[in-house]
Coordinates of C-alpha atoms and ligand atoms in Angstrom, one line a residue:
A1134 CA -21.9 -81.4 44.2
K1135 CA -23.3 -78.1 45.3
E1136 CA -22.5 -79.0 48.9
T1137 CA -18.9 -79.8 48.1
G1138 CA -18.6 -76.6 46.2
R1139 CA -19.9 -74.6 49.1
G1140 CA -17.7 -76.5 51.5
K1141 CA -14.7 -75.8 49.5
A1142 CA -15.4 -72.2 49.0
Y1143 CA -15.9 -71.9 52.8
A1144 CA -12.7 -73.7 53.5
Y1145 CA -10.8 -71.2 51.4
V1146 CA -11.9 -68.0 53.0
P1147 CA -8.7 -67.1 54.6
E1148 CA -10.1 -65.1 57.6
L1149 CA -12.6 -67.9 58.5
D1150 CA -9.8 -70.4 58.2
A1151 CA -7.6 -68.4 60.6
E1152 CA -10.5 -68.0 63.0
R1153 CA -11.2 -71.7 63.1
K1154 CA -7.5 -72.4 63.6
Q1155 CA -7.4 -70.1 66.5
I1156 CA -10.4 -71.8 68.1
A1157 CA -8.9 -75.2 67.5
T1158 CA -5.7 -73.9 69.1
L1159 CA -7.5 -72.5 72.1
E1160 CA -9.3 -75.8 72.6
G1161 CA -6.1 -77.7 72.5
Q1162 CA -4.5 -75.3 75.0
L1163 CA -7.5 -75.7 77.3
R1164 CA -7.2 -79.5 77.1
Q1165 CA -3.6 -79.2 78.0
A1166 CA -4.2 -76.7 80.8
L1167 CA -6.8 -79.0 82.3
A1168 CA -4.5 -82.0 82.2
R1169 CA -1.8 -80.0 83.9
D1170 CA -4.2 -78.7 86.5
E1171 CA -3.7 -75.1 85.4
I1172 CA -7.4 -74.1 85.7
K1173 CA -7.8 -72.9 89.3
P1174 CA -10.4 -71.2 91.4
V1175 CA -10.2 -67.8 93.0
F1176 CA -12.6 -66.8 95.7
Q1177 CA -14.8 -63.7 96.1
P1178 CA -16.1 -62.9 99.5
L1179 CA -19.9 -62.8 100.3
V1180 CA -20.7 -60.4 103.1
S1181 CA -23.7 -60.6 105.4
T1182 CA -25.7 -57.3 105.5
S1183 CA -26.7 -57.9 109.2
T1184 CA -23.3 -58.7 110.6
Q1185 CA -21.1 -57.0 108.0
R1186 CA -18.9 -60.0 108.1
I1187 CA -17.8 -62.5 105.5
C1188 CA -20.2 -65.4 105.5
G1189 CA -19.1 -67.3 102.4
V1190 CA -17.2 -67.2 99.2
E1191 CA -17.9 -67.8 95.5
A1192 CA -15.4 -69.9 93.6
L1193 CA -14.6 -68.5 90.1
A1194 CA -12.5 -70.4 87.6
R1195 CA -9.3 -68.8 86.3
W1196 CA -7.0 -69.7 83.4
Q1197 CA -3.7 -68.0 83.3
T1198 CA -1.6 -68.8 80.1
E1199 CA 1.9 -67.7 79.4
T1200 CA 0.6 -64.8 77.3
G1201 CA -2.1 -63.7 79.6
S1202 CA -5.4 -64.8 81.1
V1203 CA -8.4 -66.1 79.3
A1204 CA -11.8 -64.9 80.6
P1205 CA -14.2 -67.6 82.0
D1206 CA -16.9 -66.1 79.7
V1207 CA -14.6 -67.5 76.9
F1208 CA -13.2 -70.7 78.2
I1209 CA -16.4 -72.0 80.1
P1210 CA -18.5 -72.0 76.9
L1211 CA -15.5 -73.5 75.0
A1212 CA -15.3 -76.3 77.6
E1213 CA -19.0 -76.8 77.3
R1214 CA -18.8 -77.1 73.5
S1215 CA -15.9 -79.4 73.4
G1216 CA -16.8 -81.9 76.1
M1217 CA -14.5 -80.7 78.8
I1218 CA -16.9 -79.0 81.2
D1219 CA -17.6 -82.1 83.3
E1220 CA -13.9 -82.5 84.1
L1221 CA -13.2 -78.8 84.4
G1222 CA -16.2 -78.4 86.7
M1223 CA -15.3 -81.3 89.0
K1224 CA -11.7 -80.0 89.2
I1225 CA -12.9 -76.6 90.3
L1226 CA -15.3 -78.1 92.8
A1227 CA -12.6 -80.4 94.2
S1228 CA -10.0 -77.7 94.6
S1229 CA -12.5 -75.2 96.1
I1230 CA -13.6 -77.8 98.6
C1231 CA -10.0 -78.5 99.5
A1232 CA -9.3 -74.8 100.1
A1233 CA -12.5 -74.1 101.9
A1234 CA -12.0 -77.1 104.3
Q1235 CA -9.5 -74.8 106.1
W1236 CA -12.0 -72.0 106.5
G1237 CA -14.1 -73.1 109.4
T1238 CA -17.8 -73.1 108.7
L1239 CA -17.6 -70.5 105.9
G1240 CA -20.1 -71.1 103.1
L1241 CA -18.7 -72.2 99.7
S1242 CA -20.6 -71.4 96.4
V1243 CA -19.6 -73.1 93.2
N1244 CA -20.9 -72.5 89.7
I1245 CA -22.3 -75.5 87.9
S1246 CA -22.9 -75.7 84.1
P1247 CA -26.2 -77.0 82.9
I1248 CA -24.3 -79.7 81.1
Q1249 CA -22.9 -81.0 84.4
L1250 CA -26.2 -80.9 86.1
C1251 CA -27.8 -83.0 83.4
N1252 CA -24.9 -85.6 83.5
P1253 CA -26.4 -88.7 85.1
N1254 CA -23.1 -89.2 87.0
F1255 CA -23.1 -85.7 88.5
V1256 CA -24.9 -86.4 91.8
E1257 CA -22.8 -89.5 92.5
G1258 CA -19.6 -87.6 91.7
V1259 CA -20.4 -84.7 94.0
V1260 CA -21.4 -86.9 96.9
A1261 CA -18.3 -89.0 96.5
L1262 CA -16.1 -85.9 96.5
L1263 CA -17.7 -84.5 99.7
E1264 CA -17.2 -87.9 101.4
K1265 CA -13.6 -88.2 100.3
E1266 CA -12.8 -84.7 101.6
K1267 CA -15.1 -85.0 104.7
F1268 CA -16.6 -81.7 103.7
D1269 CA -19.9 -80.8 105.4
A1270 CA -22.5 -80.7 102.6
R1271 CA -24.4 -78.0 104.4
R1272 CA -21.6 -75.6 103.7
L1273 CA -21.9 -76.0 99.9
T1274 CA -24.2 -74.0 97.6
L1275 CA -24.3 -74.9 93.9
E1276 CA -25.1 -71.9 91.6
I1277 CA -27.0 -72.6 88.4
T1278 CA -28.6 -70.3 85.8
E1279 CA -32.2 -70.5 84.7
G1280 CA -31.5 -71.9 81.2
V1281 CA -31.4 -75.5 82.3
L1282 CA -34.7 -75.2 84.1
I1283 CA -36.3 -74.5 80.7
S1284 CA -34.2 -76.8 78.5
N1285 CA -34.1 -79.8 80.8
P1286 CA -36.5 -79.2 83.6
D1287 CA -36.9 -82.9 84.6
Q1288 CA -33.2 -83.7 84.8
A1289 CA -32.6 -80.5 86.6
R1290 CA -35.3 -81.1 89.2
R1291 CA -34.1 -84.7 89.7
A1292 CA -30.5 -83.6 90.3
I1293 CA -31.4 -80.7 92.6
T1294 CA -33.9 -82.8 94.6
S1295 CA -31.4 -85.6 95.1
L1296 CA -28.4 -83.4 96.1
K1297 CA -30.6 -81.5 98.5
T1298 CA -31.2 -84.6 100.5
Y1299 CA -27.5 -84.5 101.4
G1300 CA -27.9 -80.9 102.6
I1301 CA -26.4 -79.2 99.6
K1302 CA -28.1 -75.9 98.8
F1303 CA -28.9 -74.3 95.4
A1304 CA -28.9 -70.7 94.2
L1305 CA -30.5 -69.4 91.1
D1306 CA -27.8 -67.3 89.5
D1307 CA -28.1 -64.1 87.4
F1308 CA -31.8 -63.6 88.4
G1309 CA -33.4 -60.8 86.6
C1310 CA -31.6 -60.8 83.2
G1311 CA -33.6 -63.7 81.8
F1312 CA -37.1 -65.1 82.1
A1313 CA -36.9 -66.9 85.4
S1314 CA -39.9 -66.2 87.7
I1315 CA -40.1 -66.2 91.4
G1316 CA -42.3 -69.2 90.9
A1317 CA -39.4 -71.2 89.4
L1318 CA -37.4 -70.6 92.6
R1319 CA -40.0 -72.5 94.6
Q1320 CA -40.8 -75.2 92.0
F1321 CA -37.2 -76.3 91.8
G1322 CA -36.5 -75.9 95.5
F1323 CA -33.9 -73.1 95.3
D1324 CA -32.5 -71.9 98.6
R1325 CA -31.3 -68.6 97.4
M1326 CA -31.6 -66.0 94.6
K1327 CA -28.7 -64.1 93.2
L1328 CA -29.7 -60.8 91.7
D1329 CA -27.8 -60.1 88.5
R1330 CA -25.6 -57.1 88.6
S1331 CA -27.4 -55.5 85.6
L1332 CA -30.3 -55.0 88.0
V1333 CA -28.1 -53.6 90.7
W1334 CA -26.5 -51.2 88.3
G1335 CA -29.9 -50.1 87.0
L1336 CA -30.4 -48.4 90.4
D1337 CA -27.9 -45.7 89.5
D1338 CA -29.5 -44.5 86.3
S1339 CA -32.9 -43.0 87.1
G1340 CA -34.1 -44.9 90.1
S1341 CA -37.1 -46.1 88.0
G1342 CA -35.7 -49.7 88.2
S1343 CA -35.7 -49.6 92.0
G1344 CA -39.4 -50.2 92.4
V1345 CA -39.3 -53.5 90.5
L1346 CA -36.0 -54.4 92.2
S1347 CA -37.3 -53.9 95.8
A1348 CA -40.6 -55.7 94.9
T1349 CA -38.6 -58.7 93.6
I1350 CA -36.5 -58.8 96.7
A1351 CA -39.6 -58.4 98.9
L1352 CA -41.4 -61.2 97.1
A1353 CA -38.5 -63.6 97.4
T1354 CA -38.0 -62.8 101.0
A1355 CA -41.8 -63.4 101.7
L1356 CA -41.3 -66.8 100.2
K1357 CA -38.4 -67.3 102.6
I1358 CA -35.8 -67.2 99.8
P1359 CA -32.9 -65.1 100.8
V1360 CA -31.3 -62.8 98.2
T1361 CA -27.7 -62.0 97.3
A1362 CA -27.0 -58.8 95.4
E1363 CA -24.1 -59.2 92.9
G1364 CA -21.9 -56.5 91.4
I1365 CA -21.9 -54.1 94.4
E1366 CA -19.3 -51.5 93.6
T1367 CA -20.5 -48.4 95.5
E1368 CA -21.5 -47.6 99.1
R1369 CA -24.7 -46.3 97.7
Q1370 CA -25.6 -49.6 96.0
A1371 CA -24.7 -51.5 99.2
E1372 CA -27.0 -49.4 101.3
A1373 CA -29.9 -49.5 98.9
L1374 CA -29.7 -53.3 98.4
G1375 CA -29.4 -53.8 102.1
L1376 CA -32.4 -51.7 102.8
A1377 CA -34.4 -53.5 100.1
G1378 CA -33.8 -56.7 102.0
C1379 CA -30.8 -58.5 100.5
D1380 CA -29.1 -60.5 103.3
Q1381 CA -25.8 -60.9 101.3
L1382 CA -23.7 -58.6 99.2
Q1383 CA -21.1 -59.5 96.7
G1384 CA -19.0 -57.2 94.6
Y1385 CA -15.8 -55.2 94.2
L1386 CA -16.8 -53.0 97.1
V1387 CA -16.6 -55.8 99.6
G1388 CA -13.9 -57.8 97.8
R1389 CA -12.6 -58.8 94.4
P1390 CA -12.0 -62.4 93.5
M1391 CA -8.7 -63.4 95.1
G1392 CA -6.4 -66.3 95.8
A1393 CA -6.8 -68.5 98.8
E1394 CA -3.9 -66.9 100.7
E1395 CA -5.1 -63.4 100.3
L1396 CA -8.6 -64.5 101.3
E1397 CA -7.2 -66.2 104.5
V1398 CA -5.7 -62.8 105.5
L1399 CA -9.0 -61.1 104.9
I1400 CA -10.9 -63.7 106.9
L1401 CA -8.5 -63.3 109.9
R1402 CA -8.8 -59.5 109.7
D1403 CA -12.6 -59.9 109.4
R1404 CA -12.8 -62.1 112.5
Q1405 CA -10.7 -59.7 114.6
A1406 CA -12.7 -56.6 113.6
Ligands
C2E1203 P1 -21.1 -65.3 87.6 O1 -21.4 -66.6 88.2 O2 -22.3 -64.3 87.5 O3 -20.0 -64.6 88.5 C1 -19.9 -63.3 88.8 C2 -19.0 -62.5 87.9 O4 -19.1 -61.1 88.2 C3 -17.5 -62.9 88.0 O5 -16.9 -62.8 86.7 C4 -17.0 -61.9 89.0 O6 -15.6 -61.7 88.8 C5 -17.8 -60.7 88.5 N1 -17.9 -59.6 89.5 C6 -18.1 -59.8 90.9 N2 -18.2 -58.6 91.5 C7 -18.2 -57.7 90.5 C8 -18.3 -56.2 90.5 O7 -18.5 -55.6 91.6 N3 -18.2 -55.6 89.3 C9 -18.0 -56.3 88.2 N4 -17.9 -55.6 87.1 N5 -17.9 -57.6 88.1 C10 -18.0 -58.3 89.3 P2 -16.0 -63.9 86.1 O8 -15.1 -64.4 87.2 O9 -15.3 -63.3 84.9 O10 -16.9 -65.0 85.7 C11 -17.8 -64.9 84.7 C12 -18.8 -66.0 84.6 O11 -18.2 -67.2 84.2 C13 -19.5 -66.3 85.9 O12 -20.5 -65.4 86.1 C14 -20.0 -67.7 85.7 O13 -21.2 -67.7 84.9 C15 -18.9 -68.3 84.8 N6 -17.9 -69.1 85.6 C16 -16.9 -68.7 86.4 N7 -16.3 -69.7 87.0 C17 -17.0 -70.8 86.6 C18 -17.0 -72.2 87.0 O14 -16.1 -72.7 87.7 N8 -17.9 -73.0 86.4 C19 -18.9 -72.6 85.6 N9 -19.8 -73.4 85.1 N10 -19.0 -71.3 85.3 C20 -18.1 -70.4 85.8
CA1204 CA1 -22.3 -67.4 90.0
CA1205 CA1 -24.2 -64.2 88.7
CA1206 CA1 -23.1 -64.5 84.9

């Protein structure tokens, strides 16, 4: 009886009710947007520090509604909670591959949710997609965050190992803002480390973070794991991270996330430069 009482009281708090309704509405809208193919990728250039040229792009999901856009930090977790992430993730992967097929040998990086990686059909699905689109697996990098290495290490390792046999590469995303160690990079067979932008931005404060930062990059490089620096917004950051040994830079300084057409113009200009 106590349970019911509490449940009822809970149900009648008007603000909570409104909040739950809002979430339910957003979930419904996401389901509809997904069915209508309204979740689409944009592409952010990755620039090589040695050649200063675009060497790849990261696909980032976007959801534009009639009233504005919803941030991926909102709709990705929502899709994860409500069983839509497998479908959403495969759609982003498919449309990114279709777009990137036109871009010569340019690398394509796509974010993968831990839930997708642990889905037993994931490996098969990715391989089937690459075959259908005749997309060279060696151009594809899947970006994953460290959480899944801790929560589901065996499943993660199995999926990574098996996709790597096809030539797909793996990047450990957001390195430096969690607990992932350089050791984990090797144990799971990562091909690249992506330094979280919080570390990059730490450079500007006092410079005290820069020792740890350059040691981290040096260690990864010594293990033959190349490092991408994320969130590069200033020339100063670009120079410091390049000098510290990052072979790739990503951030507003080198290019914002953009649509395929805008990117194609940028690629053309980049090749002529
Ligand atoms: P992320 O994978 O760490 O992606 C980088 C984020 O940093 C992107 O935010 C990008 O727009 C932003 N960014 C890039 N350069 C700069 C910069 O110079 N300054 C600043 N302030 N920000 C910069 P976005 O697009 O809002 O995505 C947020 C997160 O949502 C991503 O973080 C990723 O974890 C997730 N996400 C996005 N698309 C997908 C997807 O298709 N699948 C999955 N599973 N997750 C996705
Ligand atoms: Ca990423
Ligand atoms: Ca990241
Ligand atoms: Ca992130």
